[in-house]
Amino acid sequence: MSTRLRLIQFPRVALGVAVACAACKVGSLVDSGPTDLGNATHLAFVTQPASATAGAPIRVQVSAVDSSGGVVAVFNGRVTLALAANPGGDALHGTVTVTAVQGTATFTDIRIDRAASGYTISAATSGLTGATSGSFDVSAGSPVATTYMTQPTSTTSGSNITPAVQVQIVDAFGNPVTQYSGAVTITLAHDG
């Protein structure tokens, strides 16, 4: 009894797409269409970042605009944000790349965790001149812990510890909570 093999032929186009996209991300298939720039020339912040607390979401909107500053509604490109001025040495966290809808990219969950004054955000997209936001500040959050600024050092019995022990109140991200004015108590953790 002989066995016959039957070959199944696939259309070449379908096989080519399957092979070409084997390493693709699912999201890239959705966003793979060409970007429509319309008559846009540059990006502009239509909602500037406001001063915020460390770790809190910052809402920003960036639009593609024409030479007269009008929003170009057909623009559907991907806009990416980054920190331009970074006085706290942090990174911009959250969803930093968004596809524009009717010419505007809306960012709702970006955040900065390091408190500092004078942050700015840059916006960029392929084919258009980028933009930089106005300056804003990030302040420390609620106090959650204490840290030693100056550790205790060895001393003789009955003498003051020198230099003096210094303790700092910090938020969840380690930022000093400078406005804290409550009492701080230190005790011996280990009594030798």
mmCIF file with all atom_site columns, C-alpha atoms in Angstrom:
data_model
loop_
_atom_site.group_PDB
_atom_site.id
_atom_site.type_symbol
_atom_site.label_atom_id
_atom_site.label_alt_id
_atom_site.label_comp_id
_atom_site.label_asym_id
_atom_site.label_entity_id
_atom_site.label_seq_id
_atom_site.pdbx_PDB_ins_code
_atom_site.Cartn_x
_atom_site.Cartn_y
_atom_site.Cartn_z
_atom_site.occupancy
_atom_site.B_iso_or_equiv
_atom_site.pdbx_formal_charge
_atom_site.auth_seq_id
_atom_site.auth_comp_id
_atom_site.auth_asym_id
_atom_site.auth_atom_id
_atom_site.pdbx_PDB_model_num
ATOM 1   C CA . MET A 1 1   ? 0.000  0.000  0.000  1.00 0.00 ? 1   MET A CA 1
ATOM 2   C CA . SER A 1 2   ? 1.527  3.261  -1.071 1.00 0.00 ? 2   SER A CA 1
ATOM 3   C CA . THR A 1 3   ? 1.074  6.601  0.578  1.00 0.00 ? 3   THR A CA 1
ATOM 4   C CA . ARG A 1 4   ? 0.768  9.652  -1.573 1.00 0.00 ? 4   ARG A CA 1
ATOM 5   C CA . LEU A 1 5   ? 1.742  13.058 -0.305 1.00 0.00 ? 5   LEU A CA 1
ATOM 6   C CA . ARG A 1 6   ? -0.396 15.943 -1.288 1.00 0.00 ? 6   ARG A CA 1
ATOM 7   C CA . LEU A 1 7   ? 1.176  19.391 -1.379 1.00 0.00 ? 7   LEU A CA 1
ATOM 8   C CA . ILE A 1 8   ? -0.909 22.348 -0.401 1.00 0.00 ? 8   ILE A CA 1
ATOM 9   C CA . GLN A 1 9   ? 0.005  25.566 -2.184 1.00 0.00 ? 9   GLN A CA 1
ATOM 10  C CA . PHE A 1 10  ? -0.470 28.911 -0.486 1.00 0.00 ? 10  PHE A CA 1
ATOM 11  C CA . PRO A 1 11  ? -0.771 32.108 -2.433 1.00 0.00 ? 11  PRO A CA 1
ATOM 12  C CA . ARG A 1 12  ? 2.648  33.787 -2.509 1.00 0.00 ? 12  ARG A CA 1
ATOM 13  C CA . VAL A 1 13  ? 1.324  37.139 -1.308 1.00 0.00 ? 13  VAL A CA 1
ATOM 14  C CA . ALA A 1 14  ? -0.204 35.737 1.873  1.00 0.00 ? 14  ALA A CA 1
ATOM 15  C CA . LEU A 1 15  ? 2.918  33.697 2.626  1.00 0.00 ? 15  LEU A CA 1
ATOM 16  C CA . GLY A 1 16  ? 5.122  36.768 2.054  1.00 0.00 ? 16  GLY A CA 1
ATOM 17  C CA . VAL A 1 17  ? 3.067  38.826 4.532  1.00 0.00 ? 17  VAL A CA 1
ATOM 18  C CA . ALA A 1 18  ? 3.185  36.046 7.114  1.00 0.00 ? 18  ALA A CA 1
ATOM 19  C CA . VAL A 1 19  ? 6.978  35.730 6.802  1.00 0.00 ? 19  VAL A CA 1
ATOM 20  C CA . ALA A 1 20  ? 7.595  39.492 6.726  1.00 0.00 ? 20  ALA A CA 1
ATOM 21  C CA . CYS A 1 21  ? 5.457  40.067 9.807  1.00 0.00 ? 21  CYS A CA 1
ATOM 22  C CA . ALA A 1 22  ? 6.610  37.086 11.847 1.00 0.00 ? 22  ALA A CA 1
ATOM 23  C CA . ALA A 1 23  ? 8.694  39.436 14.010 1.00 0.00 ? 23  ALA A CA 1
ATOM 24  C CA . CYS A 1 24  ? 6.209  42.333 13.939 1.00 0.00 ? 24  CYS A CA 1
ATOM 25  C CA . LYS A 1 25  ? 4.432  43.568 17.033 1.00 0.00 ? 25  LYS A CA 1
ATOM 26  C CA . VAL A 1 26  ? 0.660  43.377 16.869 1.00 0.00 ? 26  VAL A CA 1
ATOM 27  C CA . GLY A 1 27  ? 0.333  47.136 17.469 1.00 0.00 ? 27  GLY A CA 1
ATOM 28  C CA . SER A 1 28  ? 2.641  47.924 14.551 1.00 0.00 ? 28  SER A CA 1
ATOM 29  C CA . LEU A 1 29  ? 0.216  46.244 12.148 1.00 0.00 ? 29  LEU A CA 1
ATOM 30  C CA . VAL A 1 30  ? -2.504 48.648 13.234 1.00 0.00 ? 30  VAL A CA 1
ATOM 31  C CA . ASP A 1 31  ? -0.272 51.737 12.989 1.00 0.00 ? 31  ASP A CA 1
ATOM 32  C CA . SER A 1 32  ? 1.501  50.727 9.800  1.00 0.00 ? 32  SER A CA 1
ATOM 33  C CA . GLY A 1 33  ? -0.355 53.140 7.500  1.00 0.00 ? 33  GLY A CA 1
ATOM 34  C CA . PRO A 1 34  ? 1.399  56.209 6.144  1.00 0.00 ? 34  PRO A CA 1
ATOM 35  C CA . THR A 1 35  ? 1.383  59.361 8.258  1.00 0.00 ? 35  THR A CA 1
ATOM 36  C CA . ASP A 1 36  ? -0.749 62.182 6.859  1.00 0.00 ? 36  ASP A CA 1
ATOM 37  C CA . LEU A 1 37  ? 1.010  65.480 7.572  1.00 0.00 ? 37  LEU A CA 1
ATOM 38  C CA . GLY A 1 38  ? -1.481 67.600 5.609  1.00 0.00 ? 38  GLY A CA 1
ATOM 39  C CA . ASN A 1 39  ? -0.131 71.152 5.446  1.00 0.00 ? 39  ASN A CA 1
ATOM 40  C CA . ALA A 1 40  ? 1.332  70.980 8.978  1.00 0.00 ? 40  ALA A CA 1
ATOM 41  C CA . THR A 1 41  ? 4.765  72.551 9.471  1.00 0.00 ? 41  THR A CA 1
ATOM 42  C CA . HIS A 1 42  ? 5.464  72.070 13.172 1.00 0.00 ? 42  HIS A CA 1
ATOM 43  C CA . LEU A 1 43  ? 4.201  70.841 16.538 1.00 0.00 ? 43  LEU A CA 1
ATOM 44  C CA . ALA A 1 44  ? 2.818  73.094 19.261 1.00 0.00 ? 44  ALA A CA 1
ATOM 45  C CA . PHE A 1 45  ? 1.812  72.504 22.887 1.00 0.00 ? 45  PHE A CA 1
ATOM 46  C CA . VAL A 1 46  ? -1.894 73.357 23.097 1.00 0.00 ? 46  VAL A CA 1
ATOM 47  C CA . THR A 1 47  ? -2.089 72.182 26.713 1.00 0.00 ? 47  THR A CA 1
ATOM 48  C CA . GLN A 1 48  ? 1.084  73.067 28.579 1.00 0.00 ? 48  GLN A CA 1
ATOM 49  C CA . PRO A 1 49  ? 2.327  70.886 31.455 1.00 0.00 ? 49  PRO A CA 1
ATOM 50  C CA . ALA A 1 50  ? 1.289  72.334 34.804 1.00 0.00 ? 50  ALA A CA 1
ATOM 51  C CA . SER A 1 51  ? 3.317  72.174 37.997 1.00 0.00 ? 51  SER A CA 1
ATOM 52  C CA . ALA A 1 52  ? 2.668  68.872 39.741 1.00 0.00 ? 52  ALA A CA 1
ATOM 53  C CA . THR A 1 53  ? 3.524  66.649 42.688 1.00 0.00 ? 53  THR A CA 1
ATOM 54  C CA . ALA A 1 54  ? 6.158  63.939 42.234 1.00 0.00 ? 54  ALA A CA 1
ATOM 55  C CA . GLY A 1 55  ? 4.576  60.803 40.783 1.00 0.00 ? 55  GLY A CA 1
ATOM 56  C CA . ALA A 1 56  ? 1.271  62.501 39.908 1.00 0.00 ? 56  ALA A CA 1
ATOM 57  C CA . PRO A 1 57  ? -0.008 62.368 36.304 1.00 0.00 ? 57  PRO A CA 1
ATOM 58  C CA . ILE A 1 58  ? 0.596  65.396 34.092 1.00 0.00 ? 58  ILE A CA 1
ATOM 59  C CA . ARG A 1 59  ? -1.812 66.085 31.210 1.00 0.00 ? 59  ARG A CA 1
ATOM 60  C CA . VAL A 1 60  ? -0.303 67.462 27.989 1.00 0.00 ? 60  VAL A CA 1
ATOM 61  C CA . GLN A 1 61  ? -1.702 68.004 24.483 1.00 0.00 ? 61  GLN A CA 1
ATOM 62  C CA . VAL A 1 62  ? 0.426  68.545 21.396 1.00 0.00 ? 62  VAL A CA 1
ATOM 63  C CA . SER A 1 63  ? -1.006 69.490 17.994 1.00 0.00 ? 63  SER A CA 1
ATOM 64  C CA . ALA A 1 64  ? 0.362  69.573 14.472 1.00 0.00 ? 64  ALA A CA 1
ATOM 65  C CA . VAL A 1 65  ? -0.158 73.124 13.211 1.00 0.00 ? 65  VAL A CA 1
ATOM 66  C CA . ASP A 1 66  ? 0.277  74.994 9.942  1.00 0.00 ? 66  ASP A CA 1
ATOM 67  C CA . SER A 1 67  ? 2.349  78.126 9.378  1.00 0.00 ? 67  SER A CA 1
ATOM 68  C CA . SER A 1 68  ? -0.422 80.343 10.785 1.00 0.00 ? 68  SER A CA 1
ATOM 69  C CA . GLY A 1 69  ? -0.821 78.234 13.955 1.00 0.00 ? 69  GLY A CA 1
ATOM 70  C CA . GLY A 1 70  ? -4.043 76.432 12.973 1.00 0.00 ? 70  GLY A CA 1
ATOM 71  C CA . VAL A 1 71  ? -4.448 72.785 13.968 1.00 0.00 ? 71  VAL A CA 1
ATOM 72  C CA . VAL A 1 72  ? -4.152 70.434 10.971 1.00 0.00 ? 72  VAL A CA 1
ATOM 73  C CA . ALA A 1 73  ? -6.909 67.899 11.676 1.00 0.00 ? 73  ALA A CA 1
ATOM 74  C CA . VAL A 1 74  ? -5.727 65.320 9.125  1.00 0.00 ? 74  VAL A CA 1
ATOM 75  C CA . PHE A 1 75  ? -2.407 64.815 10.931 1.00 0.00 ? 75  PHE A CA 1
ATOM 76  C CA . ASN A 1 76  ? -2.290 61.262 12.311 1.00 0.00 ? 76  ASN A CA 1
ATOM 77  C CA . GLY A 1 77  ? 1.373  60.844 13.208 1.00 0.00 ? 77  GLY A CA 1
ATOM 78  C CA . ARG A 1 78  ? 2.933  59.492 16.382 1.00 0.00 ? 78  ARG A CA 1
ATOM 79  C CA . VAL A 1 79  ? 4.194  62.176 18.775 1.00 0.00 ? 79  VAL A CA 1
ATOM 80  C CA . THR A 1 80  ? 6.897  61.376 21.322 1.00 0.00 ? 80  THR A CA 1
ATOM 81  C CA . LEU A 1 81  ? 7.655  63.370 24.473 1.00 0.00 ? 81  LEU A CA 1
ATOM 82  C CA . ALA A 1 82  ? 10.940 63.597 26.401 1.00 0.00 ? 82  ALA A CA 1
ATOM 83  C CA . LEU A 1 83  ? 12.404 65.821 29.078 1.00 0.00 ? 83  LEU A CA 1
ATOM 84  C CA . ALA A 1 84  ? 14.203 68.811 27.552 1.00 0.00 ? 84  ALA A CA 1
ATOM 85  C CA . ALA A 1 85  ? 15.302 70.680 30.699 1.00 0.00 ? 85  ALA A CA 1
ATOM 86  C CA . ASN A 1 86  ? 15.850 68.065 33.399 1.00 0.00 ? 86  ASN A CA 1
ATOM 87  C CA . PRO A 1 87  ? 16.981 69.731 36.649 1.00 0.00 ? 87  PRO A CA 1
ATOM 88  C CA . GLY A 1 88  ? 16.050 66.674 38.756 1.00 0.00 ? 88  GLY A CA 1
ATOM 89  C CA . GLY A 1 89  ? 17.969 64.145 36.654 1.00 0.00 ? 89  GLY A CA 1
ATOM 90  C CA . ASP A 1 90  ? 14.845 62.021 36.183 1.00 0.00 ? 90  ASP A CA 1
ATOM 91  C CA . ALA A 1 91  ? 13.160 60.455 33.148 1.00 0.00 ? 91  ALA A CA 1
ATOM 92  C CA . LEU A 1 92  ? 9.691  61.076 31.783 1.00 0.00 ? 92  LEU A CA 1
ATOM 93  C CA . HIS A 1 93  ? 7.562  58.104 32.892 1.00 0.00 ? 93  HIS A CA 1
ATOM 94  C CA . GLY A 1 94  ? 4.262  56.798 31.509 1.00 0.00 ? 94  GLY A CA 1
ATOM 95  C CA . THR A 1 95  ? 3.007  56.615 27.917 1.00 0.00 ? 95  THR A CA 1
ATOM 96  C CA . VAL A 1 96  ? 5.423  58.927 26.106 1.00 0.00 ? 96  VAL A CA 1
ATOM 97  C CA . THR A 1 97  ? 4.398  58.121 22.515 1.00 0.00 ? 97  THR A CA 1
ATOM 98  C CA . VAL A 1 98  ? 0.814  58.684 21.342 1.00 0.00 ? 98  VAL A CA 1
ATOM 99  C CA . THR A 1 99  ? -0.849 58.671 17.915 1.00 0.00 ? 99  THR A CA 1
ATOM 100 C CA . ALA A 1 100 ? -2.569 61.970 17.113 1.00 0.00 ? 100 ALA A CA 1
ATOM 101 C CA . VAL A 1 101 ? -6.335 62.032 16.630 1.00 0.00 ? 101 VAL A CA 1
ATOM 102 C CA . GLN A 1 102 ? -7.686 64.858 14.475 1.00 0.00 ? 102 GLN A CA 1
ATOM 103 C CA . GLY A 1 103 ? -4.296 66.555 14.626 1.00 0.00 ? 103 GLY A CA 1
ATOM 104 C CA . THR A 1 104 ? -3.771 66.395 18.394 1.00 0.00 ? 104 THR A CA 1
ATOM 105 C CA . ALA A 1 105 ? -1.878 63.903 20.574 1.00 0.00 ? 105 ALA A CA 1
ATOM 106 C CA . THR A 1 106 ? -3.200 63.728 24.147 1.00 0.00 ? 106 THR A CA 1
ATOM 107 C CA . PHE A 1 107 ? -0.976 62.462 26.967 1.00 0.00 ? 107 PHE A CA 1
ATOM 108 C CA . THR A 1 108 ? -2.750 61.690 30.250 1.00 0.00 ? 108 THR A CA 1
ATOM 109 C CA . ASP A 1 109 ? -0.397 59.559 32.337 1.00 0.00 ? 109 ASP A CA 1
ATOM 110 C CA . ILE A 1 110 ? 3.091  61.021 32.016 1.00 0.00 ? 110 ILE A CA 1
ATOM 111 C CA . ARG A 1 111 ? 4.833  61.782 35.292 1.00 0.00 ? 111 ARG A CA 1
ATOM 112 C CA . ILE A 1 112 ? 8.111  62.881 36.858 1.00 0.00 ? 112 ILE A CA 1
ATOM 113 C CA . ASP A 1 113 ? 9.259  61.368 40.164 1.00 0.00 ? 113 ASP A CA 1
ATOM 114 C CA . ARG A 1 114 ? 12.111 63.709 41.128 1.00 0.00 ? 114 ARG A CA 1
ATOM 115 C CA . ALA A 1 115 ? 11.179 67.071 42.640 1.00 0.00 ? 115 ALA A CA 1
ATOM 116 C CA . ALA A 1 116 ? 12.869 70.109 41.062 1.00 0.00 ? 116 ALA A CA 1
ATOM 117 C CA . SER A 1 117 ? 12.093 73.492 39.519 1.00 0.00 ? 117 SER A CA 1
ATOM 118 C CA . GLY A 1 118 ? 12.384 74.332 35.834 1.00 0.00 ? 118 GLY A CA 1
ATOM 119 C CA . TYR A 1 119 ? 11.462 71.168 33.937 1.00 0.00 ? 119 TYR A CA 1
ATOM 120 C CA . THR A 1 120 ? 10.476 71.440 30.252 1.00 0.00 ? 120 THR A CA 1
ATOM 121 C CA . ILE A 1 121 ? 9.194  68.774 27.852 1.00 0.00 ? 121 ILE A CA 1
ATOM 122 C CA . SER A 1 122 ? 10.056 68.373 24.163 1.00 0.00 ? 122 SER A CA 1
ATOM 123 C CA . ALA A 1 123 ? 7.663  66.937 21.555 1.00 0.00 ? 123 ALA A CA 1
ATOM 124 C CA . ALA A 1 124 ? 8.845  65.322 18.310 1.00 0.00 ? 124 ALA A CA 1
ATOM 125 C CA . THR A 1 125 ? 7.403  63.552 15.279 1.00 0.00 ? 125 THR A CA 1
ATOM 126 C CA . SER A 1 126 ? 8.765  62.509 11.911 1.00 0.00 ? 126 SER A CA 1
ATOM 127 C CA . GLY A 1 127 ? 8.501  65.174 9.209  1.00 0.00 ? 127 GLY A CA 1
ATOM 128 C CA . LEU A 1 128 ? 7.650  68.195 11.382 1.00 0.00 ? 128 LEU A CA 1
ATOM 129 C CA . THR A 1 129 ? 9.609  70.690 13.477 1.00 0.00 ? 129 THR A CA 1
ATOM 130 C CA . GLY A 1 130 ? 9.371  69.783 17.159 1.00 0.00 ? 130 GLY A CA 1
ATOM 131 C CA . ALA A 1 131 ? 8.270  71.932 20.099 1.00 0.00 ? 131 ALA A CA 1
ATOM 132 C CA . THR A 1 132 ? 9.343  72.615 23.679 1.00 0.00 ? 132 THR A CA 1
ATOM 133 C CA . SER A 1 133 ? 6.904  73.294 26.511 1.00 0.00 ? 133 SER A CA 1
ATOM 134 C CA . GLY A 1 134 ? 6.949  76.115 28.990 1.00 0.00 ? 134 GLY A CA 1
ATOM 135 C CA . SER A 1 135 ? 8.764  75.654 32.273 1.00 0.00 ? 135 SER A CA 1
ATOM 136 C CA . PHE A 1 136 ? 7.064  73.925 35.217 1.00 0.00 ? 136 PHE A CA 1
ATOM 137 C CA . ASP A 1 137 ? 7.959  72.606 38.676 1.00 0.00 ? 137 ASP A CA 1
ATOM 138 C CA . VAL A 1 138 ? 7.578  69.243 40.399 1.00 0.00 ? 138 VAL A CA 1
ATOM 139 C CA . SER A 1 139 ? 7.224  69.333 44.177 1.00 0.00 ? 139 SER A CA 1
ATOM 140 C CA . ALA A 1 140 ? 7.681  66.573 46.743 1.00 0.00 ? 140 ALA A CA 1
ATOM 141 C CA . GLY A 1 141 ? 4.716  64.406 47.656 1.00 0.00 ? 141 GLY A CA 1
ATOM 142 C CA . SER A 1 142 ? 3.389  63.466 51.074 1.00 0.00 ? 142 SER A CA 1
ATOM 143 C CA . PRO A 1 143 ? 5.904  62.467 53.769 1.00 0.00 ? 143 PRO A CA 1
ATOM 144 C CA . VAL A 1 144 ? 6.292  58.703 54.096 1.00 0.00 ? 144 VAL A CA 1
ATOM 145 C CA . ALA A 1 145 ? 9.711  58.023 55.631 1.00 0.00 ? 145 ALA A CA 1
ATOM 146 C CA . THR A 1 146 ? 12.820 59.390 57.303 1.00 0.00 ? 146 THR A CA 1
ATOM 147 C CA . THR A 1 147 ? 16.382 59.118 56.088 1.00 0.00 ? 147 THR A CA 1
ATOM 148 C CA . TYR A 1 148 ? 19.691 60.066 57.676 1.00 0.00 ? 148 TYR A CA 1
ATOM 149 C CA . MET A 1 149 ? 21.448 63.051 56.125 1.00 0.00 ? 149 MET A CA 1
ATOM 150 C CA . THR A 1 150 ? 24.249 62.762 58.706 1.00 0.00 ? 150 THR A CA 1
ATOM 151 C CA . GLN A 1 151 ? 24.782 59.372 60.311 1.00 0.00 ? 151 GLN A CA 1
ATOM 152 C CA . PRO A 1 152 ? 25.725 59.078 63.998 1.00 0.00 ? 152 PRO A CA 1
ATOM 153 C CA . THR A 1 153 ? 29.431 58.587 64.626 1.00 0.00 ? 153 THR A CA 1
ATOM 154 C CA . SER A 1 154 ? 31.368 57.032 67.507 1.00 0.00 ? 154 SER A CA 1
ATOM 155 C CA . THR A 1 155 ? 31.895 59.222 70.556 1.00 0.00 ? 155 THR A CA 1
ATOM 156 C CA . THR A 1 156 ? 32.894 58.914 74.206 1.00 0.00 ? 156 THR A CA 1
ATOM 157 C CA . SER A 1 157 ? 30.340 58.308 76.960 1.00 0.00 ? 157 SER A CA 1
ATOM 158 C CA . GLY A 1 158 ? 28.480 61.485 77.989 1.00 0.00 ? 158 GLY A CA 1
ATOM 159 C CA . SER A 1 159 ? 29.707 63.545 74.995 1.00 0.00 ? 159 SER A CA 1
ATOM 160 C CA . ASN A 1 160 ? 27.620 64.969 72.188 1.00 0.00 ? 160 ASN A CA 1
ATOM 161 C CA . ILE A 1 161 ? 27.776 63.126 68.869 1.00 0.00 ? 161 ILE A CA 1
ATOM 162 C CA . THR A 1 162 ? 29.745 65.304 66.445 1.00 0.00 ? 162 THR A CA 1
ATOM 163 C CA . PRO A 1 163 ? 28.833 66.191 63.806 1.00 0.00 ? 163 PRO A CA 1
ATOM 164 C CA . ALA A 1 164 ? 25.205 66.386 64.870 1.00 0.00 ? 164 ALA A CA 1
ATOM 165 C CA . VAL A 1 165 ? 22.863 63.685 63.597 1.00 0.00 ? 165 VAL A CA 1
ATOM 166 C CA . GLN A 1 166 ? 20.563 64.977 60.848 1.00 0.00 ? 166 GLN A CA 1
ATOM 167 C CA . VAL A 1 167 ? 17.366 63.261 59.734 1.00 0.00 ? 167 VAL A CA 1
ATOM 168 C CA . GLN A 1 168 ? 15.324 64.194 56.683 1.00 0.00 ? 168 GLN A CA 1
ATOM 169 C CA . ILE A 1 169 ? 11.649 63.554 55.897 1.00 0.00 ? 169 ILE A CA 1
ATOM 170 C CA . VAL A 1 170 ? 11.099 62.183 52.371 1.00 0.00 ? 170 VAL A CA 1
ATOM 171 C CA . ASP A 1 171 ? 8.219  61.243 50.079 1.00 0.00 ? 171 ASP A CA 1
ATOM 172 C CA . ALA A 1 172 ? 7.692  57.881 48.349 1.00 0.00 ? 172 ALA A CA 1
ATOM 173 C CA . PHE A 1 173 ? 10.333 58.765 45.715 1.00 0.00 ? 173 PHE A CA 1
ATOM 174 C CA . GLY A 1 174 ? 13.001 59.939 48.178 1.00 0.00 ? 174 GLY A CA 1
ATOM 175 C CA . ASN A 1 175 ? 12.379 63.656 47.613 1.00 0.00 ? 175 ASN A CA 1
ATOM 176 C CA . PRO A 1 176 ? 12.945 65.824 50.709 1.00 0.00 ? 176 PRO A CA 1
ATOM 177 C CA . VAL A 1 177 ? 9.619  67.141 52.042 1.00 0.00 ? 177 VAL A CA 1
ATOM 178 C CA . THR A 1 178 ? 10.888 70.600 52.964 1.00 0.00 ? 178 THR A CA 1
ATOM 179 C CA . GLN A 1 179 ? 7.494  71.885 54.125 1.00 0.00 ? 179 GLN A CA 1
ATOM 180 C CA . TYR A 1 180 ? 7.213  69.217 56.866 1.00 0.00 ? 180 TYR A CA 1
ATOM 181 C CA . SER A 1 181 ? 7.179  70.818 60.319 1.00 0.00 ? 181 SER A CA 1
ATOM 182 C CA . GLY A 1 182 ? 6.257  67.979 62.687 1.00 0.00 ? 182 GLY A CA 1
ATOM 183 C CA . ALA A 1 183 ? 8.325  66.444 65.469 1.00 0.00 ? 183 ALA A CA 1
ATOM 184 C CA . VAL A 1 184 ? 10.928 63.789 64.724 1.00 0.00 ? 184 VAL A CA 1
ATOM 185 C CA . THR A 1 185 ? 11.971 61.362 67.472 1.00 0.00 ? 185 THR A CA 1
ATOM 186 C CA . ILE A 1 186 ? 15.080 59.178 67.380 1.00 0.00 ? 186 ILE A CA 1
ATOM 187 C CA . THR A 1 187 ? 15.676 56.239 69.691 1.00 0.00 ? 187 THR A CA 1
ATOM 188 C CA . LEU A 1 188 ? 18.307 53.557 70.087 1.00 0.00 ? 188 LEU A CA 1
ATOM 189 C CA . ALA A 1 189 ? 17.591 50.672 67.730 1.00 0.00 ? 189 ALA A CA 1
ATOM 190 C CA . HIS A 1 190 ? 20.320 48.554 69.323 1.00 0.00 ? 190 HIS A CA 1
ATOM 191 C CA . ASP A 1 191 ? 21.564 49.248 72.847 1.00 0.00 ? 191 ASP A CA 1
ATOM 192 C CA . GLY A 1 192 ? 25.071 47.810 73.068 1.00 0.00 ? 192 GLY A CA 1
#
